[in-house]
Coordinates of N, CA and C in Angstrom, one line a residue:
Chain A
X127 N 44.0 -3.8 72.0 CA 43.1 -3.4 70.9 C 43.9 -2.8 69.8
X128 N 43.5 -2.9 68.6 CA 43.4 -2.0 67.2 C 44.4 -0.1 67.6
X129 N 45.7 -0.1 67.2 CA 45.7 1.3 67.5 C 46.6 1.8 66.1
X130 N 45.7 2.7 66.0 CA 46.3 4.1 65.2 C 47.3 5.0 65.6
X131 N 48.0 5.4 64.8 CA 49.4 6.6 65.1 C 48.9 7.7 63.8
X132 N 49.1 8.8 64.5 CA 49.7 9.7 63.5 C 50.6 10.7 64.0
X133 N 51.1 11.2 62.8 CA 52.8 12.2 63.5 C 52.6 13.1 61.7
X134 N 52.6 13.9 62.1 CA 53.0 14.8 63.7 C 52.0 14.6 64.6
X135 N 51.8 15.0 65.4 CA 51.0 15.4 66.4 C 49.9 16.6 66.4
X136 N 50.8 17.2 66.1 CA 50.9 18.9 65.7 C 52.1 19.7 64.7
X137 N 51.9 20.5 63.8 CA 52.8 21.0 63.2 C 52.6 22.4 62.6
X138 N 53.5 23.2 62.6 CA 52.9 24.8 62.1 C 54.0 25.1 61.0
X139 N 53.2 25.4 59.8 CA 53.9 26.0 58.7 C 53.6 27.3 58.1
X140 N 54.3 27.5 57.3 CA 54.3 29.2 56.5 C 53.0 28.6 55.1
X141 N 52.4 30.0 55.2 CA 51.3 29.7 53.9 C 52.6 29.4 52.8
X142 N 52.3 28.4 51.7 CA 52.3 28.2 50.6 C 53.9 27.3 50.8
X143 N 54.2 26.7 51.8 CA 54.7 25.4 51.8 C 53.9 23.9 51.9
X144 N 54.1 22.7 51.8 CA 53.4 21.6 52.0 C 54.0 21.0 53.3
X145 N 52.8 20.1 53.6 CA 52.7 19.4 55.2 C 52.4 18.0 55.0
X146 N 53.3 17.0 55.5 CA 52.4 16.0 55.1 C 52.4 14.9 56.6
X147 N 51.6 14.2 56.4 CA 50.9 14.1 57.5 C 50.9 12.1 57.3
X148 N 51.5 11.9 58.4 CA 51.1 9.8 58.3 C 50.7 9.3 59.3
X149 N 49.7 8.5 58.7 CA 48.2 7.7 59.5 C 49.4 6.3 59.7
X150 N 49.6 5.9 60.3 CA 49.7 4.4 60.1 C 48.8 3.3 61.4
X151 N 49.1 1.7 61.1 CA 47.6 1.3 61.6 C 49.3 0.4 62.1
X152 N 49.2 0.3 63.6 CA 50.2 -0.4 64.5 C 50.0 -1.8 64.4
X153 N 49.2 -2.1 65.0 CA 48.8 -3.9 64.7 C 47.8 -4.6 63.6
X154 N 47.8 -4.1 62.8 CA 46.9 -4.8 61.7 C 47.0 -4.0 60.2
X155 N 46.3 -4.9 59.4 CA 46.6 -4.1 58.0 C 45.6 -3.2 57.4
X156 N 45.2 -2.4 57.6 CA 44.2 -1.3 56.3 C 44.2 -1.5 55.1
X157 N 43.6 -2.5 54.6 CA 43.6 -1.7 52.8 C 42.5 -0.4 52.8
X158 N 41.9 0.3 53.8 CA 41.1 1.3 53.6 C 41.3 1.9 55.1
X159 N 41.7 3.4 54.5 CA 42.0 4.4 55.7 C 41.1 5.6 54.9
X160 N 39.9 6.2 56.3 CA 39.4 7.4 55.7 C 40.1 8.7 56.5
X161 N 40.3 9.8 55.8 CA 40.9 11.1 56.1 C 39.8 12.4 56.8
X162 N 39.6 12.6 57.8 CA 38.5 13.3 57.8 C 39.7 14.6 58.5
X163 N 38.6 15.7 58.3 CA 39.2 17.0 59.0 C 37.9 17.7 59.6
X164 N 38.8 18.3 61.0 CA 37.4 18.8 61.5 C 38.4 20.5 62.2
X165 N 37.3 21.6 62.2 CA 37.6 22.9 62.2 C 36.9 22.8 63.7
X166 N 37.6 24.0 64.2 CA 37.1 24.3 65.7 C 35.7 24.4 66.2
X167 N 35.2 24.0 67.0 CA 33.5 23.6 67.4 C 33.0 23.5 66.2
X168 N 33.4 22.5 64.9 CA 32.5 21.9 64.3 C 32.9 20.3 64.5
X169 N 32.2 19.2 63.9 CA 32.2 18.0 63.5 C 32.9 17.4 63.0
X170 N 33.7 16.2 62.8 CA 34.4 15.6 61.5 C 33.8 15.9 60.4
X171 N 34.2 16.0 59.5 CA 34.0 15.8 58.1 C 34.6 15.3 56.9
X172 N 34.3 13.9 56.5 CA 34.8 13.4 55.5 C 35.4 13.7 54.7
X173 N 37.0 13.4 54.2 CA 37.7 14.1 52.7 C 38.0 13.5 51.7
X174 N 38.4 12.2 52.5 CA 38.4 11.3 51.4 C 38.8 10.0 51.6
X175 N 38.5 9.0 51.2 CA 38.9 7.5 51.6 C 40.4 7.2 50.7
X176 N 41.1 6.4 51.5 CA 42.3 6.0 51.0 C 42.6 4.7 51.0
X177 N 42.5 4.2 49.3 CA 42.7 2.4 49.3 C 44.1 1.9 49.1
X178 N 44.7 1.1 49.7 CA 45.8 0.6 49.4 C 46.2 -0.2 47.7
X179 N 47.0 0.8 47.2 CA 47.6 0.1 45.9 C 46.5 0.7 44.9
X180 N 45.7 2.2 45.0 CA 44.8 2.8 44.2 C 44.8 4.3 44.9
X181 N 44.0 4.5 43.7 CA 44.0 6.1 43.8 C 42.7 6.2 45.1
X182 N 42.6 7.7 45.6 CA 42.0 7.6 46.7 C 40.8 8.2 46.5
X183 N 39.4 8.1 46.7 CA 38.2 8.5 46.6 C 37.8 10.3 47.1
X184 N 37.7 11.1 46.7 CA 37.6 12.4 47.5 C 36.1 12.8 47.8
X185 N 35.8 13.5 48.7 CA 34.6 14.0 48.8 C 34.1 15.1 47.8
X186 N 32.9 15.7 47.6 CA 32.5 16.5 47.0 C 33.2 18.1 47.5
X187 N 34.2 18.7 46.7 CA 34.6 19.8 47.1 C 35.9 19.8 48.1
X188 N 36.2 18.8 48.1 CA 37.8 18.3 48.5 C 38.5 18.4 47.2
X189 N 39.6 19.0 47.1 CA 40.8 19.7 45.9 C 41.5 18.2 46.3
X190 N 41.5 17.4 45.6 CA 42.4 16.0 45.4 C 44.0 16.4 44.5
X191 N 44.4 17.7 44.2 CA 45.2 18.2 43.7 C 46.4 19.3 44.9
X192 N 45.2 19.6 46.3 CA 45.9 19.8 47.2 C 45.7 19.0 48.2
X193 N 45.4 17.9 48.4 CA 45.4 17.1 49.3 C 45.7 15.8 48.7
X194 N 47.0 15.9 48.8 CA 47.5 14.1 48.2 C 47.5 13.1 49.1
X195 N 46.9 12.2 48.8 CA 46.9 10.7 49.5 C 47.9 9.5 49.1
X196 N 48.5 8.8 49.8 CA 48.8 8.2 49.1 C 49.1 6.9 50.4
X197 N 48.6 5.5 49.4 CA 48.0 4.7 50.9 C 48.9 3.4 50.2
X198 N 50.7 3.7 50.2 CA 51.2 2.6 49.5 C 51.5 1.4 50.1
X199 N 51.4 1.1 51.4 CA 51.5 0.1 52.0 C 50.1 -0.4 52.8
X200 N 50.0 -1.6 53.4 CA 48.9 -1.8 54.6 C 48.7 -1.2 55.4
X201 N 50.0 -0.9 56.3 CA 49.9 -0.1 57.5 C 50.1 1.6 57.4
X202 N 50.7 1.8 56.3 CA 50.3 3.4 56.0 C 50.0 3.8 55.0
X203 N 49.3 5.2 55.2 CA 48.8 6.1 54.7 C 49.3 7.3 54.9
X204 N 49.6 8.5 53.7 CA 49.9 10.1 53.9 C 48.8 11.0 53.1
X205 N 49.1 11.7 53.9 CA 47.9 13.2 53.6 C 49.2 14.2 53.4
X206 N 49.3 15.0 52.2 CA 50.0 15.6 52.2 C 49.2 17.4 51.6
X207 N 49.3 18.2 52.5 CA 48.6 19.3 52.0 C 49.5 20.2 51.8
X208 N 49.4 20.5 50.3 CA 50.3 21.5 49.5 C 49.6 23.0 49.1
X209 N 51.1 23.5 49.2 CA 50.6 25.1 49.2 C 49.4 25.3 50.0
X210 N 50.2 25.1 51.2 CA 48.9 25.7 52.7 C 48.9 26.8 52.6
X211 N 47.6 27.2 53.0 CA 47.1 28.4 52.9 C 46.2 28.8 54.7
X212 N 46.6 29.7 55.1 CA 45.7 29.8 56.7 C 44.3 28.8 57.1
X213 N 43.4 29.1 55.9 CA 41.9 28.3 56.0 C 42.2 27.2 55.9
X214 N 43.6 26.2 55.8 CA 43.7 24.7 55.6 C 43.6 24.5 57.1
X215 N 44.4 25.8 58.2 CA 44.7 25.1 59.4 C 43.3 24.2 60.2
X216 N 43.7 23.2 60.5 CA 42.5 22.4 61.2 C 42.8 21.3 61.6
X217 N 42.2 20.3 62.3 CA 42.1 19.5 62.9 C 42.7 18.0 61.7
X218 N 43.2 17.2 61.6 CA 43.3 16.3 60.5 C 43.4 15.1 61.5
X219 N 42.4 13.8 61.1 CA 42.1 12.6 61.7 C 41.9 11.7 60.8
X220 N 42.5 10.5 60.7 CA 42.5 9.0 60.5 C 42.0 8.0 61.1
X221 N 41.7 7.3 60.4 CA 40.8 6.2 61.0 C 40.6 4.9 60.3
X222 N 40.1 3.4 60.6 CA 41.0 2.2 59.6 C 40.1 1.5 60.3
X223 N 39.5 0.4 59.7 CA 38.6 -0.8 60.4 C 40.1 -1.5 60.8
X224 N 39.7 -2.1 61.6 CA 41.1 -3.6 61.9 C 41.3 -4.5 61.2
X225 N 40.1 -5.0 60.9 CA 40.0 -6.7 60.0 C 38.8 -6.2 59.2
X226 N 38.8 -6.9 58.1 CA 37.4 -7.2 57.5 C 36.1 -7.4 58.5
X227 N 36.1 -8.3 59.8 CA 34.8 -8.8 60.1 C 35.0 -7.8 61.4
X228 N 35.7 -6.6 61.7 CA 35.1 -6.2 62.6 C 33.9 -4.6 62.2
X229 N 33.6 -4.5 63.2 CA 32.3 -3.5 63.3 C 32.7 -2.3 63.3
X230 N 33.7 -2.1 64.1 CA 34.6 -0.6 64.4 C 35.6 -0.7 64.2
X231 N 35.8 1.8 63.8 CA 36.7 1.7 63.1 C 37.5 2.4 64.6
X232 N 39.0 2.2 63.5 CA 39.8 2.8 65.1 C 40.6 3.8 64.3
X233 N 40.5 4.8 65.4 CA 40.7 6.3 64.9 C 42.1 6.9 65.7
X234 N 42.8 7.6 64.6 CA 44.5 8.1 64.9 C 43.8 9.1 66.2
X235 N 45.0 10.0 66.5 CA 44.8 10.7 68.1 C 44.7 12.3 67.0
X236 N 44.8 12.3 65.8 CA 44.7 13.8 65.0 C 46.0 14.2 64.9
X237 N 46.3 15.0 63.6 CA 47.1 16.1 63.6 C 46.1 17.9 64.0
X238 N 47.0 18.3 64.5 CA 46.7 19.9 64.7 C 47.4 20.4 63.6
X239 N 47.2 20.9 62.8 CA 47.7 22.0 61.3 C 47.3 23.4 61.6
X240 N 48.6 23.9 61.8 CA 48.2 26.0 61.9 C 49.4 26.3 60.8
X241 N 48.7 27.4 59.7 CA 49.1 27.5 58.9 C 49.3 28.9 58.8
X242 N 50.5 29.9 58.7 CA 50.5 30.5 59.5 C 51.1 32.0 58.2
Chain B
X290 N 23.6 7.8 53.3 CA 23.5 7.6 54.7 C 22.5 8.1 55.5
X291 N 21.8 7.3 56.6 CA 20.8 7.9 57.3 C 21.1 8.8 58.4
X292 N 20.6 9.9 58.4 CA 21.0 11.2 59.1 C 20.7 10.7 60.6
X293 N 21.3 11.4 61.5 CA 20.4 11.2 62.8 C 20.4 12.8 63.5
X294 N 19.5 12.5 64.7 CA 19.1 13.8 65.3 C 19.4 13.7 67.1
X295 N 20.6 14.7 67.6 CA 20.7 14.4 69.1 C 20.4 15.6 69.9
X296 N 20.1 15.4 71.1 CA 20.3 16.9 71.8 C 21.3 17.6 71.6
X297 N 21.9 19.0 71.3 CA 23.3 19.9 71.5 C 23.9 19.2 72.5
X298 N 22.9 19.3 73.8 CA 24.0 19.7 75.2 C 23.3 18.9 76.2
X299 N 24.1 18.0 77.1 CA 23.4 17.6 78.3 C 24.1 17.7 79.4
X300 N 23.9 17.7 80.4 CA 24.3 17.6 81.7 C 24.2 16.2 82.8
X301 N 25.2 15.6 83.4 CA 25.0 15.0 84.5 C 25.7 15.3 85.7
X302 N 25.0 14.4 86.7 CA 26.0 14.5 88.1 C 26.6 12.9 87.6
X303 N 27.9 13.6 87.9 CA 28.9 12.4 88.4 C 28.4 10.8 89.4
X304 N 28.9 10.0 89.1 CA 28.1 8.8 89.5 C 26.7 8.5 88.8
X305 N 25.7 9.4 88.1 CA 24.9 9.4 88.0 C 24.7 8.7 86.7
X306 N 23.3 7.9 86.4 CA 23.4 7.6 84.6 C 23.0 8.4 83.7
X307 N 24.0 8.5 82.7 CA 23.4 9.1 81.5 C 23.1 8.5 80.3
X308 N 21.8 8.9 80.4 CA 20.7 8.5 79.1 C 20.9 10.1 77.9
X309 N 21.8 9.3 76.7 CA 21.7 10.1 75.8 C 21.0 9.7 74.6
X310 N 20.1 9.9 74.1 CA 18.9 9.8 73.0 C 19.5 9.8 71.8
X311 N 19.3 9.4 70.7 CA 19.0 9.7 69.6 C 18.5 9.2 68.7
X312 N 17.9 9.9 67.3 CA 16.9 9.8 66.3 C 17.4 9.5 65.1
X313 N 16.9 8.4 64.4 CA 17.6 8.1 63.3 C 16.2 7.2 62.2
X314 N 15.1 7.9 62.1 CA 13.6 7.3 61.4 C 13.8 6.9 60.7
X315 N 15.0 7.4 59.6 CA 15.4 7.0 58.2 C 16.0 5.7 57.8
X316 N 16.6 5.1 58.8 CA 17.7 4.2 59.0 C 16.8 2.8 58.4
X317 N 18.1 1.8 57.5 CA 17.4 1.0 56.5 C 17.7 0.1 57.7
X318 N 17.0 -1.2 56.7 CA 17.3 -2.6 57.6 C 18.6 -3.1 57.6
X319 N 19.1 -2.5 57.1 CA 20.9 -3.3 57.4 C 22.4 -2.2 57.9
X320 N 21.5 -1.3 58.4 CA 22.2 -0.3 58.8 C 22.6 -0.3 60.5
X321 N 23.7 -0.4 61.0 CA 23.7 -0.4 62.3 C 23.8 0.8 62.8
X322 N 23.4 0.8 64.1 CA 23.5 2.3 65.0 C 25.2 2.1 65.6
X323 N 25.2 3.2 65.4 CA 27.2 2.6 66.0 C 26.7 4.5 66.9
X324 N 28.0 4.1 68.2 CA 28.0 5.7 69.1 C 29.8 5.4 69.0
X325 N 30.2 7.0 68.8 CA 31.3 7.0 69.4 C 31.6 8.3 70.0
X326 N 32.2 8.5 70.6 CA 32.7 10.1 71.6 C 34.1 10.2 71.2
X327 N 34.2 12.0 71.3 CA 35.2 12.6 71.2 C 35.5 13.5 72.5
X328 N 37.0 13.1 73.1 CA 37.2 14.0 73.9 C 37.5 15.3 73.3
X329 N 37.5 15.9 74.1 CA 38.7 17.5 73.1 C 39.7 17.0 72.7
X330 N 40.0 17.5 71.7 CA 41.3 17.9 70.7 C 41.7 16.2 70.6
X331 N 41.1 15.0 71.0 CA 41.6 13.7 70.9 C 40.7 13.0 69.1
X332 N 41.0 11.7 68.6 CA 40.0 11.1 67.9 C 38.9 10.6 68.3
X333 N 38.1 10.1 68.0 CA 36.9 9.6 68.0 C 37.4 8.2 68.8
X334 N 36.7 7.9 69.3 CA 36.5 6.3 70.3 C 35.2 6.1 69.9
X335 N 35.6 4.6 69.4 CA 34.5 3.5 69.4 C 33.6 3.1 71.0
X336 N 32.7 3.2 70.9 CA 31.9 2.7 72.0 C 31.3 1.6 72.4
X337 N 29.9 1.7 71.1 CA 29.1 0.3 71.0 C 28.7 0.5 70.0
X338 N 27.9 -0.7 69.5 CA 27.2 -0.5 68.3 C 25.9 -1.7 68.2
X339 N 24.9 -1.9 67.6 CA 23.7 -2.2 67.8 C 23.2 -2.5 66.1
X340 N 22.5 -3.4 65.8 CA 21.6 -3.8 65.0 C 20.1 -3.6 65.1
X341 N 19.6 -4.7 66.0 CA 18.3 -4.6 66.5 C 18.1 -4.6 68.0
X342 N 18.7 -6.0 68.6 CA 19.1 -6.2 69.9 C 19.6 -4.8 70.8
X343 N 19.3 -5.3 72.3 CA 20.0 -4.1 72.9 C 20.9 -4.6 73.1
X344 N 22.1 -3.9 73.4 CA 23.7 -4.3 73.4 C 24.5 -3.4 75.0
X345 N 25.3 -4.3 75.7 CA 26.0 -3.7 76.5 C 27.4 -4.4 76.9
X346 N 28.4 -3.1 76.7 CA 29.6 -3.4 76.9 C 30.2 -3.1 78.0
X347 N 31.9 -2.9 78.4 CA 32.3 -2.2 79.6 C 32.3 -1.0 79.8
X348 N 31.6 -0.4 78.5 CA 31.6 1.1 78.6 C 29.7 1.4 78.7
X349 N 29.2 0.6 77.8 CA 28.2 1.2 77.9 C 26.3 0.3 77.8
X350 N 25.9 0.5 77.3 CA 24.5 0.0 77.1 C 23.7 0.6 76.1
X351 N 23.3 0.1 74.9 CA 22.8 0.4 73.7 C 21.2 -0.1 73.9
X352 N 20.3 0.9 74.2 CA 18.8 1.1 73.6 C 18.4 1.1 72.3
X353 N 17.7 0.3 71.7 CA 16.9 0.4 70.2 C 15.5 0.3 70.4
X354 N 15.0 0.8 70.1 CA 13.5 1.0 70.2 C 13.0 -0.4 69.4
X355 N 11.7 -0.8 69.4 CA 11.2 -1.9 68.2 C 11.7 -1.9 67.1
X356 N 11.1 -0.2 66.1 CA 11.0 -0.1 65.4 C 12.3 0.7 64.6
X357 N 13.4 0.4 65.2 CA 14.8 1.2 65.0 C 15.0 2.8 64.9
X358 N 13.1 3.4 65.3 CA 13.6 4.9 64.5 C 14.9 5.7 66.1
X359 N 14.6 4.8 66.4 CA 15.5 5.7 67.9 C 16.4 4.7 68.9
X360 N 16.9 5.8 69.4 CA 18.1 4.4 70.5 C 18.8 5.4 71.7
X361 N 19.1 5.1 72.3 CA 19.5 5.6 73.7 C 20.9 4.7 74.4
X362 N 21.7 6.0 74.6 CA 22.9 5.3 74.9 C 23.1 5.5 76.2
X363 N 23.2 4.4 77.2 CA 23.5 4.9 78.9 C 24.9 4.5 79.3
X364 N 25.6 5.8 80.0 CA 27.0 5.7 80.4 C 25.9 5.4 82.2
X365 N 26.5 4.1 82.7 CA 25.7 4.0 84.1 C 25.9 4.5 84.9
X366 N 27.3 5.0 85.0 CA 27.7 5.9 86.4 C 29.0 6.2 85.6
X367 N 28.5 7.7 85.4 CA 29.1 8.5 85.2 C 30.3 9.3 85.6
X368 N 31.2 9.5 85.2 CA 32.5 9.9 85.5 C 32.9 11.2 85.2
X369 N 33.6 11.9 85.4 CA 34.0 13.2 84.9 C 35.1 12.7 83.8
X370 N 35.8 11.8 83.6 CA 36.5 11.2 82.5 C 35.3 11.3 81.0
X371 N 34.0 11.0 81.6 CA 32.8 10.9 80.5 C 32.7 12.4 79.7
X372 N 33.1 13.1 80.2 CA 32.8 14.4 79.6 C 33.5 14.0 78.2
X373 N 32.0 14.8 77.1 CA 32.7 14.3 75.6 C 31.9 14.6 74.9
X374 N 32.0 14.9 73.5 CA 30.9 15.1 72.3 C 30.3 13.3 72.3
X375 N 29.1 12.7 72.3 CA 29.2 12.0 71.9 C 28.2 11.6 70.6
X376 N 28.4 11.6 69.7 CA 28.1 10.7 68.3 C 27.0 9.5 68.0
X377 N 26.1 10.0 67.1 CA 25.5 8.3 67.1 C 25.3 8.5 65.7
X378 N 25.6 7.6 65.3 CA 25.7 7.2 63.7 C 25.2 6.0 63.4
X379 N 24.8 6.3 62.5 CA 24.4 5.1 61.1 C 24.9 4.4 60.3
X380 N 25.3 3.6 60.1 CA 26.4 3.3 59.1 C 26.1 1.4 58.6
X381 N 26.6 1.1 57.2 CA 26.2 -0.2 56.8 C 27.8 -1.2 57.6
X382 N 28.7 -0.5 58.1 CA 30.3 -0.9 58.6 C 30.9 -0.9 58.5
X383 N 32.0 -1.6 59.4 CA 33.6 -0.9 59.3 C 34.1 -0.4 58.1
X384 N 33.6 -0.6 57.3 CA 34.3 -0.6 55.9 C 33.8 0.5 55.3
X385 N 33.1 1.1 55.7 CA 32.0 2.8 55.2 C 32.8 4.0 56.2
X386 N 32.6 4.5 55.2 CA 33.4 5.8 56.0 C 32.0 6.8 57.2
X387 N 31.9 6.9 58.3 CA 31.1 7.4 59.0 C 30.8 9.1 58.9
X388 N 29.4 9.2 58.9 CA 29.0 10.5 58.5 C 28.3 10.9 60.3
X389 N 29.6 12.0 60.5 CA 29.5 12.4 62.0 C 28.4 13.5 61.8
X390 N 27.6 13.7 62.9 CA 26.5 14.5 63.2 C 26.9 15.9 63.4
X391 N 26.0 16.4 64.4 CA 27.0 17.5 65.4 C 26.9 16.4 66.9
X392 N 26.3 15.4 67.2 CA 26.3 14.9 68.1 C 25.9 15.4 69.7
X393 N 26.1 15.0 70.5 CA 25.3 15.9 71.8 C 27.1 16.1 72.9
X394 N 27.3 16.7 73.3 CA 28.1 17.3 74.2 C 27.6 17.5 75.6
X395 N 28.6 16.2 76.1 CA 27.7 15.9 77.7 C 28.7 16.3 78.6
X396 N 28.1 16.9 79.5 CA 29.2 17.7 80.5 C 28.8 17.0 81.5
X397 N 30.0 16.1 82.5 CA 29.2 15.6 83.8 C 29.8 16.4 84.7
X398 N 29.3 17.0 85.9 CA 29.5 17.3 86.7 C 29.9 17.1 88.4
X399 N 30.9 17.3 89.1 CA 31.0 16.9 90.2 C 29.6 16.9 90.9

């Protein structure tokens, strides 16, 4: 099947350096990767969609000035979060349909971000 | 997107089926029910997903009611590998970014 990578895995930085973070899609092409992040015992939550060869769509109250996307090939995509700050640390997950005609999307294994 | 509504918390015995519910009244006509589960600290896994028809794969078995306001997802024999948040969403497809719930968190039990 459809498999996602992201790397780091896990990563710990000092507040007010940047982290950047790559989604890529192993066997097939994404022109659309969504970025979600999710905080301890809560839910995913949408940040922003990333199109290949365009700017990337942000959610309402997602800083697109500290969270750069940049989705320049098929198979990858980066999240890069600048000037981390403690409340950035959290869960970060990707995710990418396989083809146009399928149904489901297939989702990276997460980054862990502690910002410290 | 159409919201949906699941139990917090369920319990099973191991081997046993689990029937997990959920509510989705709002949901248009071209909107599919899609489920996916999260282990801890892993991504989301795709499971199944549903239109009108009921649907069943190697993992699982997709309930829709007539009238789409509801659906029910059965893991048949349950495993302690099952333990997991699982998710039921709404969504028009792959190509829509999915709006996760709090979903229901099923704990199976030896």
């Amino acid at each position: 099947g459809a498999v996602v990578s992201q790397h780091p895995s896990w990563v710990i930085c000092k507040s007010g350096t940047s982290v950047k973070i790559e989604c890529r899609s192993l066997d097939f092409q994404a022109t659309t990767m969504f970025w979600y992040r999710q905080f301890p015992k809560q839910s995913l939550m949408l940040m922003a969609t990333s199109n290949e060869g365009s700017k990337a769509t942000y959610e309402q109250g997602v800083e697109k000035d500290k969270f750069l996307i940049n989705h320049a090939s098929l198979t990858l995509s980066t999240l890069t979060v600048t000037s981390a700050h403690p409340e950035d640390s959290s869960f970060y997950i990707c995710s990418a349909p396989p083809r146009a005609s399928s149904y489901e999307q297939y989702f990276g294994p997460g980054t862990r971000l502690t910002v410290t | 997107d159409a919201k949906t509504t699941q139990p917090t918390s369920m319990d099973c015995a191991e081997g046993r089926a689990a029937n997990l519910p959920c509510n989705h009244s709002t949901i248009s006509g071209n909107e599919y029910v899609y489920w996916y589960r999260q282990i801890h600290s892993q991504g989301p896994q795709y499971i199944i997903h549903g239109l009108k028809n009921n649907e069943t794969n190697e993992m699982a078995s997709l309930i829709i009611t007539e009238d789409r306001k509801s659906s029910t997802l059965i893991l048949p024999h349950a495993t302690l590998r099952d333990t997991a948040v699982y998710y039921c969403i709404v969504s028009l497809g792959s190509g829509y970014a999915l709006n996760f719930g709090k979903g229901t968190s099923l704990l199976v039990t030896p």
